[in-house]
Coordinates of C-alpha atoms and ligand atoms in Angstrom, one line a residue:
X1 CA 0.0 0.0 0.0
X2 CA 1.3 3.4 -0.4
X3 CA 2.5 5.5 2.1
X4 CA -0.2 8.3 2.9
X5 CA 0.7 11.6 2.0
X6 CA -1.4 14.0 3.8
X7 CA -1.9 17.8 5.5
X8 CA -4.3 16.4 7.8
X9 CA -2.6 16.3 11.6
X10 CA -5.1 14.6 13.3
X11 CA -4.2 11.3 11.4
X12 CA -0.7 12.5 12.4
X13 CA -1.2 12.7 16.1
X14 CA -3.7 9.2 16.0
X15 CA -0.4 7.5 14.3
X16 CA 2.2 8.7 16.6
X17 CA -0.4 8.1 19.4
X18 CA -0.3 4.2 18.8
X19 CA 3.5 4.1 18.0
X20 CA 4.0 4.9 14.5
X21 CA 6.3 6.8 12.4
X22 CA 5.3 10.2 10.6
X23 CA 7.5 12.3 8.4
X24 CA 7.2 15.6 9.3
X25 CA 7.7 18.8 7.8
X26 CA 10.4 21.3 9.4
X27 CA 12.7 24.4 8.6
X28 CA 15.1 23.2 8.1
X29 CA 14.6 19.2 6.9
X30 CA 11.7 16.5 7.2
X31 CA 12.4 14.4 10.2
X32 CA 11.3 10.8 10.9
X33 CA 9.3 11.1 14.1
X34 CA 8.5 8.6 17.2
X35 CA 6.9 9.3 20.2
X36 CA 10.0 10.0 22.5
X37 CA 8.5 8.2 25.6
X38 CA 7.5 4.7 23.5
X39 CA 10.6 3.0 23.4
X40 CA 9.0 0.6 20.9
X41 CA 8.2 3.5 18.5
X42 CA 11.5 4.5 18.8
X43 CA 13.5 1.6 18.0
X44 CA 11.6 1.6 14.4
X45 CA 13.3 4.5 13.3
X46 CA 16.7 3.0 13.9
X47 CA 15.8 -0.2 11.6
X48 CA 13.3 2.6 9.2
X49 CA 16.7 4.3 8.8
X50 CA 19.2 1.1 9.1
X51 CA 20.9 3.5 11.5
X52 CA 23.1 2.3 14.2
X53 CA 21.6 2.3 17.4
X54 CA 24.0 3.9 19.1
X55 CA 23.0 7.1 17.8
X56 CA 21.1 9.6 19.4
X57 CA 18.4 10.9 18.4
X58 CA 17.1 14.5 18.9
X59 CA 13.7 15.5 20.9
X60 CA 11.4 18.1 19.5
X61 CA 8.9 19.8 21.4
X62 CA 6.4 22.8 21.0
X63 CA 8.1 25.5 22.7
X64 CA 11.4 26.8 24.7
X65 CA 9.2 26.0 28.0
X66 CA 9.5 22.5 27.2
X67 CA 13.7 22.2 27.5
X68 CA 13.2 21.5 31.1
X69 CA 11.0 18.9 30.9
X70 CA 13.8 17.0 28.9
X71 CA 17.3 17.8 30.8
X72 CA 18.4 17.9 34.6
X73 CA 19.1 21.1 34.3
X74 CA 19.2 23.6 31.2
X75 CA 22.5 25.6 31.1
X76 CA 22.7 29.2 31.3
X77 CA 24.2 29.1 27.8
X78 CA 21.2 26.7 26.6
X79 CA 18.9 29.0 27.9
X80 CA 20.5 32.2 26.4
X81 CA 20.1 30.0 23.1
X82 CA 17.0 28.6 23.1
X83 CA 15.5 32.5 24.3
X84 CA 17.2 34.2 20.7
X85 CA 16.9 30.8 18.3
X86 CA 13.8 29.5 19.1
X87 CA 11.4 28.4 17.1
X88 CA 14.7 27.9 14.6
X89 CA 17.2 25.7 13.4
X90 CA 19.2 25.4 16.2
X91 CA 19.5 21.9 18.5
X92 CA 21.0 22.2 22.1
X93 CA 22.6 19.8 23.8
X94 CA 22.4 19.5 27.5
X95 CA 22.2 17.1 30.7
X96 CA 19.0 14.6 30.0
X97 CA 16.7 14.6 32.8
X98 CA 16.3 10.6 34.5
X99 CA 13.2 9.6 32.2
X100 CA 14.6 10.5 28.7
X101 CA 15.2 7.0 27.3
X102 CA 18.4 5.2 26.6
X103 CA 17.4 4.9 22.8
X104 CA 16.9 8.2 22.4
X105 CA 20.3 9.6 23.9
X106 CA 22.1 6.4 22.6
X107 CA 22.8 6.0 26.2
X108 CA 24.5 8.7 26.6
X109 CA 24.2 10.9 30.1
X110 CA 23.0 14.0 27.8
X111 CA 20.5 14.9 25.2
X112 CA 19.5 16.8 21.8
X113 CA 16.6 19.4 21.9
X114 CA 14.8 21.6 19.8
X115 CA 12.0 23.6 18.6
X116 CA 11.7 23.5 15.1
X117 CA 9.6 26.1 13.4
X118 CA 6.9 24.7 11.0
X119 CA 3.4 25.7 11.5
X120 CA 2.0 21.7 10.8
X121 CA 4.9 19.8 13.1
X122 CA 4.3 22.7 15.8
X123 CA 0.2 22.1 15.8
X124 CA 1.1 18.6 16.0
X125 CA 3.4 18.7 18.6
X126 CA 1.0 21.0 20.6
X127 CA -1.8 18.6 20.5
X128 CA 0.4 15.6 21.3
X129 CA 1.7 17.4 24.4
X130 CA 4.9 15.7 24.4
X131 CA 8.3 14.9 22.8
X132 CA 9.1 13.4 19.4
X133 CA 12.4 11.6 18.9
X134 CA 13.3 12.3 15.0
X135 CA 16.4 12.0 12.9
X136 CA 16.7 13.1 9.2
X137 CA 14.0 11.0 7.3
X138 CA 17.0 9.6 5.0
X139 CA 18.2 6.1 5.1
X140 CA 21.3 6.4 6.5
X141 CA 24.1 7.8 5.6
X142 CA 22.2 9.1 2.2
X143 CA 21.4 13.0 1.8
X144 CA 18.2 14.4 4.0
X145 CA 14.9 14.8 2.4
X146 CA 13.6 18.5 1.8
X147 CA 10.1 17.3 0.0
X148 CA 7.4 14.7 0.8
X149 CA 8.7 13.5 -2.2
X150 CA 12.2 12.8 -1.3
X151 CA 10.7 10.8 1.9
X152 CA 8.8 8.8 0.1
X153 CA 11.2 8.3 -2.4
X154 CA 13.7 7.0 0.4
X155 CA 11.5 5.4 2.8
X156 CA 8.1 4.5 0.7
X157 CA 9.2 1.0 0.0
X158 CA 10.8 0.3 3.0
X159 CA 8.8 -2.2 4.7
X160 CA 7.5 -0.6 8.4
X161 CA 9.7 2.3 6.8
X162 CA 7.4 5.9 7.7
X163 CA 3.2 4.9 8.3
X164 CA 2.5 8.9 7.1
X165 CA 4.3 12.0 5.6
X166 CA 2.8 15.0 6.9
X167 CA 3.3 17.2 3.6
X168 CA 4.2 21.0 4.8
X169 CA 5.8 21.7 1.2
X170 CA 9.4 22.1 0.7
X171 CA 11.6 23.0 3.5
X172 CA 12.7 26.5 3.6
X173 CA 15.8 26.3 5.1
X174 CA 17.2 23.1 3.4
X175 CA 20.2 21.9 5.9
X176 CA 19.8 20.8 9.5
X177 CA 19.7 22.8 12.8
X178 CA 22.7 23.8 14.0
X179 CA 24.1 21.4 17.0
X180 CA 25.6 23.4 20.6
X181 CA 27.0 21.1 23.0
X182 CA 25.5 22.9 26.3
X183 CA 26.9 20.4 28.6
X184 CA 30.5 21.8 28.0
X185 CA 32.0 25.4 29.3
X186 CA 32.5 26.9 26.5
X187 CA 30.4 25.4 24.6
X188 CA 30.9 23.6 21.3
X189 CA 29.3 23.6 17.8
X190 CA 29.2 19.9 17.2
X191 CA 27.5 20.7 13.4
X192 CA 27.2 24.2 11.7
X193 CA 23.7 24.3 10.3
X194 CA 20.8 26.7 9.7
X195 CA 21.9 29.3 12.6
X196 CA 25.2 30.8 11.6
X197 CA 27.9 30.2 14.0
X198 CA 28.5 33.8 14.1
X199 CA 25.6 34.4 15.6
X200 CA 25.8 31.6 18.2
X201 CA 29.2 33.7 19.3
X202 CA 27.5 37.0 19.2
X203 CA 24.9 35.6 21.9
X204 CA 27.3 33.8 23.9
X205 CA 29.4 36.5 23.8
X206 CA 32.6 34.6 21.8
X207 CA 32.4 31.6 24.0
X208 CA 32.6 28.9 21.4
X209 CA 35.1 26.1 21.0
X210 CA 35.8 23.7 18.2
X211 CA 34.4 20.6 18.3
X212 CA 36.8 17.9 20.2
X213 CA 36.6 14.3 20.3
X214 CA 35.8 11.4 17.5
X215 CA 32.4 11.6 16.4
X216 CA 31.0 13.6 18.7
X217 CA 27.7 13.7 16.4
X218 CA 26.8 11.0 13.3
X219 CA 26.7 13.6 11.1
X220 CA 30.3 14.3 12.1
X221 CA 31.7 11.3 10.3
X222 CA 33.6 11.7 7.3
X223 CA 31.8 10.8 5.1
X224 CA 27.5 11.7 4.9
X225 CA 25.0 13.5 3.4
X226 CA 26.5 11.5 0.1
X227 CA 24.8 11.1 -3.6
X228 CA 25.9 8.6 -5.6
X229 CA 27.8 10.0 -7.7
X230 CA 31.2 11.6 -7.3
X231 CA 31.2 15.4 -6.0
X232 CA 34.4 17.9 -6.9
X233 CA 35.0 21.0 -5.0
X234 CA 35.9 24.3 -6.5
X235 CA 37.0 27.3 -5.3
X236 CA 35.3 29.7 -7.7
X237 CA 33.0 29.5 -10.6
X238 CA 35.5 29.8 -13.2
X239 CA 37.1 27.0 -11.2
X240 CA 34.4 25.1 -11.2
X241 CA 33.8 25.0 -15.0
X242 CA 37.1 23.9 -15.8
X243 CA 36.8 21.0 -13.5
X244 CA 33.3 20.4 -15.6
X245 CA 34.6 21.0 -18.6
X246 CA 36.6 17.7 -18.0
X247 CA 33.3 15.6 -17.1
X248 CA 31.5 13.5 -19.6
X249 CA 27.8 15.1 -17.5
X250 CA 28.6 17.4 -14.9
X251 CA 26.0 19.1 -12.3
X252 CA 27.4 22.4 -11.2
X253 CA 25.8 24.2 -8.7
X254 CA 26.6 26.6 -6.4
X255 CA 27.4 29.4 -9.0
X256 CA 25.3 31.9 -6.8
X257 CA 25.9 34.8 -4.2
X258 CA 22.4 34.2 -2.7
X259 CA 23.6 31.7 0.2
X260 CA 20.0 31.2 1.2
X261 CA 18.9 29.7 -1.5
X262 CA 21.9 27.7 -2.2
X263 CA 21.2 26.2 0.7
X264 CA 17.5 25.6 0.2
X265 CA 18.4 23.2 -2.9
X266 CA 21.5 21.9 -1.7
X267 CA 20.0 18.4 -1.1
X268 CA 17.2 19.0 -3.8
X269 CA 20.3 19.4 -6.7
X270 CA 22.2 16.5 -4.9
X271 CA 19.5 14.4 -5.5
X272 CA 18.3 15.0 -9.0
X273 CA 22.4 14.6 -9.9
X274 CA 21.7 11.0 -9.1
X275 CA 18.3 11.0 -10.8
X276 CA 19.6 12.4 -13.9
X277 CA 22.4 9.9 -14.1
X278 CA 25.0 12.8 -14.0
X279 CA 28.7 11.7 -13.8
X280 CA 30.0 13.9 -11.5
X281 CA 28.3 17.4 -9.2
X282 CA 30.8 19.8 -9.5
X283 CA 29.7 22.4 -6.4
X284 CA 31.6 26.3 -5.4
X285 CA 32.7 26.5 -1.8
X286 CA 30.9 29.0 -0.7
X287 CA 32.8 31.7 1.7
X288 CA 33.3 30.6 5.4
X289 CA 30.7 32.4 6.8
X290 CA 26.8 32.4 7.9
X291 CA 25.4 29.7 6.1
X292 CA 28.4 28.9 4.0
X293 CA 29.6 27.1 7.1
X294 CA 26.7 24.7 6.7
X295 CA 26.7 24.6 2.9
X296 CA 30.5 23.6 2.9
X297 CA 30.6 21.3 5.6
X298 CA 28.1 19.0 3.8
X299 CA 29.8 19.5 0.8
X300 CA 33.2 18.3 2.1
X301 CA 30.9 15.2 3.7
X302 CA 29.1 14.5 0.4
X303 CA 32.8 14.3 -1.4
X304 CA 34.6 12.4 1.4
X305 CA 36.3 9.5 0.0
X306 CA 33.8 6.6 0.2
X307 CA 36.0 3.7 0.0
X308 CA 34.6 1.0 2.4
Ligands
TXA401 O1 17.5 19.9 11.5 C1 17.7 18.9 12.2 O2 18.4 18.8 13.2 C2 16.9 17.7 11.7 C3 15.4 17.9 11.8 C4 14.6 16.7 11.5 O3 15.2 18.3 13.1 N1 17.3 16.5 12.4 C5 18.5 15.9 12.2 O4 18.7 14.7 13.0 O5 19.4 16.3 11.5 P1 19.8 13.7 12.7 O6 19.5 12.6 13.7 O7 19.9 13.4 11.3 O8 21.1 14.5 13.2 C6 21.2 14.8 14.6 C7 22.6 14.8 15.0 C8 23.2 13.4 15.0 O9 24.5 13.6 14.3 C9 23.4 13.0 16.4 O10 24.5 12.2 16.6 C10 23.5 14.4 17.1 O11 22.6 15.1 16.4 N2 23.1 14.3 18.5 C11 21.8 14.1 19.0 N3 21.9 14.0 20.3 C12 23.1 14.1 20.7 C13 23.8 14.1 21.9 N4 23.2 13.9 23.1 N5 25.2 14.3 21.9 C14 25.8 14.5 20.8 N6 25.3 14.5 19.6 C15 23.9 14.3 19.5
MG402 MG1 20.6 13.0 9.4

């Protein structure tokens, strides 16, 4: 049967009510969403995904109010975050309060938070009074979905794979919330995403470290966010077309000054490259700054050598 594609969040909230999986809309990507407290529920999205299981999984809720329900306590710098970013693209990371369960922190002693802002998922999660768990709605290690297309597309025929795509339209922001590990002093961007970093500094007034430590998120690994095909990193535009000048069917993209939008069909053009049987997407590094951190950083993941 095909996977329902529908607007309508009541059958939303009945199928996350009885432990079922719904795609659902957000800034920034769609997620694939289980009831955080149903440890059943939650354990299909690892084998929807074919995610390891030791990865944790982040915890959306309606509004900043609802941080403390989640954590042991909520960081002065989480606060400060959550206050400016929120509803937004930002995650925080912080201590998990005694009830948050083990397969949704991947055991870990803290866990990933955040409001997303999408009028459909924030009626939903209103009604359903609670937390949903919910990763990228991507099999894993493959690029994130921006459409209820692409989720259907990636998780459709996947038996138990989604039960229902709530449909918001595409996602305006088009990379994933920005990750701040709260737990640490100073804090740590763990993945740059839809909040600049810049702006992170700005509010924590330049307290922000590197990230430290192997893997300290999935999406840190080398290589993710990966279409088939190969992807070649230029410089510049002119750059870039001498690299795809080379290339029996080359995709460039990325010949733009408008980073917003580069960002919003990032995954979109990485996708149809795939579709369209190109050889090769041949993408411009954006500059270093705002959203080109995001942009680049899942550029240098989507070329990462993929050898085992
Ligand atoms: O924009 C987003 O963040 C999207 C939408 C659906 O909200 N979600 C998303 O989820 O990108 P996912 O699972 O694909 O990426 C979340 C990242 C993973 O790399 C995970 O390891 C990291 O967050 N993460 C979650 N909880 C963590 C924790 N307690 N400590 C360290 N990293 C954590
Ligand atoms: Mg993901």
């Amino acid at each position: 049967m095909p996977v329902q594609v529908t607007t309508d969040v009541d059958a939303a909230l009945d199928v996350i009510r009885r432990g079922g999986l719904v795609a659902i809309p957000t800034e920034t990507v769609y997620g694939l969403a289980a009831d955080a407290a149903n440890e059943t529920a939650v354990r299909r999205i690892f084998a929807a995904k074919g995610r390891p299981v030791d990865h944790p999984l982040i915890v959306h809720v309606a509004e900043p109010a609802r941080l403390a329900d989640w954590a042991s306590e909520v960081p002065p710098t989480a606060a400060v975050l959550a206050d400016a970013c929120w509803p937004g693209p930002l995650t925080v990371i912080v201590p998990r309060a005694a009830h948050v369960l083990d397969v949704v922190s991947g055991g870990r002693a803290s866990v990933g938070v955040r409001v997303p802002a999408h009028p459909l998922t924030t009626e939903l999660l209103t009604r359903f009074d609670g937390g949903l768990a919910a990763p990228s709605a991507n099999r894993f290690g493959r690029v994130s979905p921006t459409t209820a297309e692409h989720v259907v597309r990636d998780l459709g025929e996947v038996p138990g794979g989604v039960d229902l795509v709530l449909d918001g339209g595409p996602c305006p922001v088009g990379v994933e919330s920005t990750i701040v590990d709260c737990t640490v002093d100073p804090v740590q961007v763990l993945r740059p995403g839809g909040i600049p970093t810049e702006q992170v500094e700005r509010l924590l007034a330049g307290a922000v470290a590197p990230a430290t430590g192997p893997s300290r998120a999935s999406g840190m690994l080398a290589s993710h966010y990966a279409p088939r095909c190969r992807v070649l990193l230029a410089d510049t535009a002119d750059e870039a077309r001498a690299i795809a000048a080379g290339e029996a069917n080359p995709l460039l993209i990325g010949d733009t000054d408008d980073l917003v939008r580069y960002a919003q069909r990032l995954y979109e053009l990485l996708r149809r490259a795939d579709e369209h049987g190109h050889s090769a997407v041949v993408a411009v590094m954006p500059p270093a700054a705002g959203l080109g951190h995001a942009i680049r950083d899942r550029l240098l993941k989507a070329s990462a050598d993929r050898a085992g």
